[in-house]
PDB file of C-alpha atoms in Angstrom:
ATOM      1  CA  PRO A  38     -26.556 -38.693 -65.457  1.00  0.00           C
ATOM      2  CA  GLU A  39     -26.885 -37.357 -61.575  1.00  0.00           C
ATOM      3  CA  PRO A  40     -28.895 -33.886 -60.603  1.00  0.00           C
ATOM      4  CA  GLU A  41     -27.245 -31.196 -59.641  1.00  0.00           C
ATOM      5  CA  ALA A  42     -26.665 -30.300 -56.139  1.00  0.00           C
ATOM      6  CA  LEU A  43     -27.940 -27.190 -54.751  1.00  0.00           C
ATOM      7  CA  PRO A  44     -26.120 -23.883 -54.818  1.00  0.00           C
ATOM      8  CA  GLU A  45     -24.669 -23.316 -51.630  1.00  0.00           C
ATOM      9  CA  VAL A  46     -27.207 -20.783 -50.405  1.00  0.00           C
ATOM     10  CA  LEU A  47     -30.573 -22.348 -51.019  1.00  0.00           C
ATOM     11  CA  VAL A  48     -29.082 -25.496 -49.207  1.00  0.00           C
ATOM     12  CA  ALA A  49     -28.142 -22.843 -45.977  1.00  0.00           C
ATOM     13  CA  ALA A  50     -31.689 -21.641 -46.721  1.00  0.00           C
ATOM     14  CA  ASP A  51     -33.263 -24.961 -46.130  1.00  0.00           C
ATOM     15  CA  LYS A  52     -31.070 -26.045 -43.100  1.00  0.00           C
ATOM     16  CA  SER A  53     -32.650 -22.642 -41.997  1.00  0.00           C
ATOM     17  CA  ALA A  54     -36.325 -22.581 -42.421  1.00  0.00           C
ATOM     18  CA  ALA A  55     -38.070 -25.445 -45.390  1.00  0.00           C
ATOM     19  CA  PRO A  56     -39.020 -23.177 -48.079  1.00  0.00           C
ATOM     20  CA  GLY A  57     -43.593 -22.420 -47.468  1.00  0.00           C
ATOM     21  CA  THR A  58     -42.660 -22.322 -43.365  1.00  0.00           C
ATOM     22  CA  GLY A  59     -45.523 -20.635 -42.304  1.00  0.00           C
ATOM     23  CA  MET A  60     -47.224 -19.763 -45.217  1.00  0.00           C
ATOM     24  CA  GLY A  61     -50.739 -19.171 -45.042  1.00  0.00           C
ATOM     25  CA  ASP A  62     -50.147 -16.086 -41.801  1.00  0.00           C
ATOM     26  CA  PRO A  63     -47.721 -13.684 -43.291  1.00  0.00           C
ATOM     27  CA  LEU A  64     -46.303 -12.223 -39.906  1.00  0.00           C
ATOM     28  CA  ALA A  65     -44.367 -16.698 -39.193  1.00  0.00           C
ATOM     29  CA  PHE A  66     -44.098 -16.156 -43.563  1.00  0.00           C
ATOM     30  CA  TYR A  67     -42.166 -13.175 -43.359  1.00  0.00           C
ATOM     31  CA  ALA A  68     -40.295 -14.685 -40.419  1.00  0.00           C
ATOM     32  CA  SER A  69     -39.272 -17.451 -42.063  1.00  0.00           C
ATOM     33  CA  THR A  70     -38.363 -16.472 -45.092  1.00  0.00           C
ATOM     34  CA  THR A  71     -36.464 -13.629 -43.580  1.00  0.00           C
ATOM     35  CA  SER A  72     -34.906 -16.256 -41.841  1.00  0.00           C
ATOM     36  CA  ARG A  73     -33.508 -18.117 -44.790  1.00  0.00           C
ATOM     37  CA  LEU A  74     -32.708 -14.927 -47.145  1.00  0.00           C
ATOM     38  CA  THR A  75     -30.514 -14.055 -43.851  1.00  0.00           C
ATOM     39  CA  ALA A  76     -28.725 -17.665 -43.454  1.00  0.00           C
ATOM     40  CA  ALA A  77     -27.819 -17.252 -47.289  1.00  0.00           C
ATOM     41  CA  ALA A  78     -26.841 -14.594 -47.432  1.00  0.00           C
ATOM     42  CA  LYS A  79     -24.165 -15.384 -44.527  1.00  0.00           C
ATOM     43  CA  VAL A  80     -22.692 -17.958 -46.939  1.00  0.00           C
ATOM     44  CA  LEU A  81     -22.708 -15.966 -50.337  1.00  0.00           C
ATOM     45  CA  GLN A  82     -20.508 -13.924 -47.998  1.00  0.00           C
ATOM     46  CA  GLU A  83     -18.747 -16.426 -47.404  1.00  0.00           C
ATOM     47  CA  THR A  84     -18.587 -18.209 -50.689  1.00  0.00           C
ATOM     48  CA  ARG A  85     -17.332 -14.901 -52.331  1.00  0.00           C
ATOM     49  CA  ARG A  86     -14.444 -14.456 -49.807  1.00  0.00           C
ATOM     50  CA  THR A  87     -12.935 -18.142 -51.103  1.00  0.00           C
ATOM     51  CA  SER A  88     -13.913 -17.121 -54.504  1.00  0.00           C
ATOM     52  CA  LEU A  89     -11.047 -13.995 -54.006  1.00  0.00           C
ATOM     53  CA  GLN A  90      -9.133 -16.436 -52.521  1.00  0.00           C
ATOM     54  CA  ALA A  91      -8.724 -18.486 -55.138  1.00  0.00           C
ATOM     55  CA  LEU A  92      -8.591 -15.814 -57.862  1.00  0.00           C
ATOM     56  CA  LYS A  93      -5.022 -14.251 -55.906  1.00  0.00           C
ATOM     57  CA  ALA A  94      -3.930 -17.781 -56.410  1.00  0.00           C
ATOM     58  CA  ALA A  95      -4.646 -17.553 -60.267  1.00  0.00           C
ATOM     59  CA  ASP A  96      -3.288 -14.844 -59.854  1.00  0.00           C
ATOM     60  CA  GLY A  97      -0.213 -15.774 -58.816  1.00  0.00           C
ATOM     61  CA  ILE A  98      -0.266 -18.960 -61.084  1.00  0.00           C
ATOM     62  CA  GLN A  99      -0.593 -16.555 -64.353  1.00  0.00           C
ATOM     63  CA  THR A 100       2.334 -14.570 -63.635  1.00  0.00           C
ATOM     64  CA  THR A 101       4.791 -17.208 -62.672  1.00  0.00           C
ATOM     65  CA  GLN A 102       3.233 -19.039 -65.908  1.00  0.00           C
ATOM     66  CA  TRP A 103       3.613 -16.169 -67.201  1.00  0.00           C
ATOM     67  CA  LEU A 104       7.696 -15.906 -66.243  1.00  0.00           C
ATOM     68  CA  ALA A 105       8.613 -19.145 -67.647  1.00  0.00           C
ATOM     69  CA  VAL A 106       6.925 -18.418 -70.568  1.00  0.00           C
ATOM     70  CA  ASN A 107       7.985 -14.485 -71.574  1.00  0.00           C
ATOM     71  CA  GLY A 108      12.027 -17.235 -70.349  1.00  0.00           C
ATOM     72  CA  GLY A 109      11.441 -19.524 -72.937  1.00  0.00           C
ATOM     73  CA  ASN A 110      10.088 -17.296 -75.927  1.00  0.00           C
ATOM     74  CA  THR A 111      13.248 -15.768 -75.167  1.00  0.00           C
ATOM     75  CA  LEU A 112      15.514 -18.558 -74.983  1.00  0.00           C
ATOM     76  CA  SER A 113      13.838 -19.796 -78.546  1.00  0.00           C
ATOM     77  CA  ALA A 114      15.163 -16.740 -79.855  1.00  0.00           C
ATOM     78  CA  GLY A 115      18.018 -16.225 -78.809  1.00  0.00           C
ATOM     79  CA  LEU A 116      18.924 -19.727 -80.094  1.00  0.00           C
ATOM     80  CA  GLY A 117      17.040 -18.704 -83.313  1.00  0.00           C
ATOM     81  CA  ILE A 118      19.379 -15.878 -83.300  1.00  0.00           C
ATOM     82  CA  ALA A 119      23.114 -18.081 -82.400  1.00  0.00           C
ATOM     83  CA  SER A 120      21.145 -20.908 -85.216  1.00  0.00           C
ATOM     84  CA  ALA A 121      21.391 -17.533 -87.929  1.00  0.00           C
ATOM     85  CA  VAL A 122      25.031 -16.102 -86.722  1.00  0.00           C
ATOM     86  CA  GLY A 123      26.370 -20.794 -86.608  1.00  0.00           C
ATOM     87  CA  MET A 124      24.718 -21.608 -90.248  1.00  0.00           C
ATOM     88  CA  PHE A 125      27.535 -19.434 -91.707  1.00  0.00           C
ATOM     89  CA  VAL A 126      30.333 -20.401 -89.509  1.00  0.00           C
ATOM     90  CA  ALA A 127      30.177 -24.166 -89.069  1.00  0.00           C
ATOM     91  CA  PRO A 128      26.525 -25.571 -90.625  1.00  0.00           C
ATOM     92  CA  PRO A 129      26.065 -28.340 -88.610  1.00  0.00           C
ATOM     93  CA  ILE A 130      25.727 -26.311 -85.366  1.00  0.00           C
ATOM     94  CA  GLY A 131      23.401 -23.773 -86.730  1.00  0.00           C
ATOM     95  CA  ILE A 132      21.244 -25.928 -87.650  1.00  0.00           C
ATOM     96  CA  ALA A 133      21.606 -27.745 -84.529  1.00  0.00           C
ATOM     97  CA  LEU A 134      20.062 -23.961 -82.675  1.00  0.00           C
ATOM     98  CA  GLY A 135      18.052 -24.202 -84.979  1.00  0.00           C
ATOM     99  CA  VAL A 136      16.489 -27.328 -84.464  1.00  0.00           C
ATOM    100  CA  GLY A 137      16.715 -26.325 -80.606  1.00  0.00           C
ATOM    101  CA  SER A 138      15.072 -22.784 -80.864  1.00  0.00           C
ATOM    102  CA  ALA A 139      11.981 -24.657 -82.054  1.00  0.00           C
ATOM    103  CA  ALA A 140      11.478 -26.901 -79.826  1.00  0.00           C
ATOM    104  CA  VAL A 141      11.723 -24.661 -77.241  1.00  0.00           C
ATOM    105  CA  GLY A 142       9.385 -22.052 -78.642  1.00  0.00           C
ATOM    106  CA  GLY A 143       7.173 -24.610 -79.092  1.00  0.00           C
ATOM    107  CA  ALA A 144       6.814 -26.064 -75.887  1.00  0.00           C
ATOM    108  CA  ALA A 145       6.635 -22.527 -74.551  1.00  0.00           C
ATOM    109  CA  THR A 146       3.814 -22.163 -76.567  1.00  0.00           C
ATOM    110  CA  ALA A 147       2.140 -25.736 -76.106  1.00  0.00           C
ATOM    111  CA  GLY A 148       2.883 -25.043 -71.971  1.00  0.00           C
ATOM    112  CA  ASP A 149       0.852 -22.037 -72.167  1.00  0.00           C
ATOM    113  CA  ALA A 150      -1.798 -22.964 -73.680  1.00  0.00           C
ATOM    114  CA  LEU A 151      -2.193 -25.960 -71.918  1.00  0.00           C
ATOM    115  CA  SER A 152      -2.317 -24.030 -68.132  1.00  0.00           C
ATOM    116  CA  ASP A 153      -4.205 -21.067 -69.762  1.00  0.00           C
ATOM    117  CA  ARG A 154      -7.478 -24.237 -70.367  1.00  0.00           C
ATOM    118  CA  VAL A 155      -6.572 -25.530 -66.870  1.00  0.00           C
ATOM    119  CA  GLN A 156      -7.130 -22.417 -65.492  1.00  0.00           C
ATOM    120  CA  MET A 157      -9.828 -21.016 -67.534  1.00  0.00           C
ATOM    121  CA  ALA A 158     -11.792 -23.920 -66.918  1.00  0.00           C
ATOM    122  CA  GLU A 159     -11.453 -23.330 -63.209  1.00  0.00           C
ATOM    123  CA  LEU A 160     -12.292 -19.635 -63.387  1.00  0.00           C
ATOM    124  CA  ARG A 161     -15.346 -20.223 -65.664  1.00  0.00           C
ATOM    125  CA  ARG A 162     -16.685 -23.217 -63.054  1.00  0.00           C
ATOM    126  CA  ARG A 163     -16.136 -20.948 -60.001  1.00  0.00           C
ATOM    127  CA  MET A 164     -17.396 -17.796 -61.498  1.00  0.00           C
ATOM    128  CA  SER A 165     -20.926 -19.766 -62.433  1.00  0.00           C
ATOM    129  CA  MET A 166     -21.025 -21.046 -58.707  1.00  0.00           C
ATOM    130  CA  GLU A 167     -21.077 -17.809 -57.941  1.00  0.00           C
ATOM    131  CA  ALA A 168     -23.948 -16.362 -60.542  1.00  0.00           C
ATOM    132  CA  TRP A 169     -25.919 -19.546 -59.407  1.00  0.00           C
ATOM    133  CA  ASN A 170     -25.609 -18.456 -56.024  1.00  0.00           C
ATOM    134  CA  THR A 171     -26.156 -15.080 -56.478  1.00  0.00           C
ATOM    135  CA  LEU A 172     -29.360 -15.601 -58.864  1.00  0.00           C
ATOM    136  CA  ALA A 173     -30.216 -18.014 -55.951  1.00  0.00           C
ATOM    137  CA  ILE A 174     -30.332 -15.082 -52.973  1.00  0.00           C
ATOM    138  CA  ALA A 175     -32.217 -12.711 -55.940  1.00  0.00           C
ATOM    139  CA  GLU A 176     -34.827 -15.677 -56.028  1.00  0.00           C
ATOM    140  CA  LEU A 177     -34.797 -15.213 -52.029  1.00  0.00           C
ATOM    141  CA  GLU A 178     -34.815 -11.530 -51.727  1.00  0.00           C
ATOM    142  CA  ARG A 179     -37.983 -11.431 -53.804  1.00  0.00           C
ATOM    143  CA  GLU A 180     -39.424 -14.195 -51.476  1.00  0.00           C
ATOM    144  CA  TRP A 181     -38.894 -12.253 -49.031  1.00  0.00           C
ATOM    145  CA  LEU A 182     -39.849  -8.809 -50.780  1.00  0.00           C
ATOM    146  CA  GLN A 183     -43.573 -10.372 -51.252  1.00  0.00           C
ATOM    147  CA  ALA A 184     -43.583 -11.923 -47.503  1.00  0.00           C
ATOM    148  CA  ARG A 185     -43.261  -8.322 -45.715  1.00  0.00           C
ATOM    149  CA  ASP A 186     -45.071  -6.827 -47.218  1.00  0.00           C
ATOM    150  CA  ALA A 187     -47.928  -9.671 -47.128  1.00  0.00           C
ATOM    151  CA  ALA A 188     -46.607  -9.280 -43.205  1.00  0.00           C
ATOM    152  CA  GLY A 189     -47.518  -4.821 -43.320  1.00  0.00           C
ATOM    153  CA  GLU A 190     -50.444  -5.532 -45.065  1.00  0.00           C
ATOM    154  CA  ALA A 191     -51.376  -7.879 -42.490  1.00  0.00           C
ATOM    155  CA  LEU A 192     -50.418  -5.171 -39.566  1.00  0.00           C
ATOM    156  CA  LYS A 193     -52.605  -2.851 -41.223  1.00  0.00           C
ATOM    157  CA  ALA A 194     -55.549  -4.999 -41.407  1.00  0.00           C
ATOM    158  CA  ALA A 195     -55.423  -5.743 -37.722  1.00  0.00           C
ATOM    159  CA  GLU A 196     -54.345  -1.694 -36.572  1.00  0.00           C
ATOM    160  CA  VAL A 197     -57.730  -1.369 -38.616  1.00  0.00           C
ATOM    161  CA  GLY A 198     -59.954  -4.192 -37.333  1.00  0.00           C
ATOM    162  CA  SER A 199     -58.670  -3.378 -33.108  1.00  0.00           C
ATOM    163  CA  GLY A 200     -57.577  -0.010 -33.104  1.00  0.00           C
ATOM    164  CA  VAL A 201     -54.473  -0.758 -32.367  1.00  0.00           C
ATOM    165  CA  VAL A 202     -51.703  -4.163 -32.912  1.00  0.00           C
ATOM    166  CA  GLN A 203     -51.562  -6.242 -30.119  1.00  0.00           C
ATOM    167  CA  LEU A 204     -48.145  -5.747 -28.387  1.00  0.00           C
ATOM    168  CA  GLU A 205     -48.695  -9.755 -28.217  1.00  0.00           C
ATOM    169  CA  GLU A 206     -48.005  -9.838 -31.658  1.00  0.00           C
ATOM    170  CA  ALA A 207     -45.426  -6.913 -32.121  1.00  0.00           C
ATOM    171  CA  GLY A 208     -43.368  -9.142 -29.412  1.00  0.00           C
ATOM    172  CA  ALA A 209     -43.597 -12.291 -31.738  1.00  0.00           C
ATOM    173  CA  ILE A 210     -42.658 -10.574 -35.055  1.00  0.00           C
ATOM    174  CA  GLY A 211     -39.731  -8.872 -33.082  1.00  0.00           C
ATOM    175  CA  ALA A 212     -39.080 -11.982 -31.715  1.00  0.00           C
ATOM    176  CA  ALA A 213     -39.008 -14.708 -35.106  1.00  0.00           C
ATOM    177  CA  ILE A 214     -36.876 -11.844 -36.848  1.00  0.00           C
ATOM    178  CA  ALA A 215     -34.308 -11.353 -34.181  1.00  0.00           C
TER     179      ALA A 215
END
């Protein structure tokens, strides 16, 4: 078996900055985690747009399926009624109509079940990818929050130690985040 590919959001985050970049320097790590989270969030947004389009397409397919199945069921019911009447007037015709009614009803039910199975498999796959990407974003956000807290503590420590945060440090943080 081949290993599952990484979620799309993690691929984007890794392209933005390698995991652990800046570790040891709270401000650099904060800039790195901000970059990773931002890149991943952009991909998640695009993934969700694609999922919404796929859901709209699935809705259209389900509507068409519903019309086809209901048409088939209506035809089956009509043939069944004609079969009942035909049994009294001309029994061979009534039997043929009954067989036709059963065949049409069975085909409508089988087609409906098969189409539902295919559509549900695709929906399940897409929703699983959504959940996986969302969990990956949550983990990136947790990492970003920890980095933000560590950077805040580092800035406070630098402020207490020198009396004021150096202008170069503040500029470096702003440039790295932007």
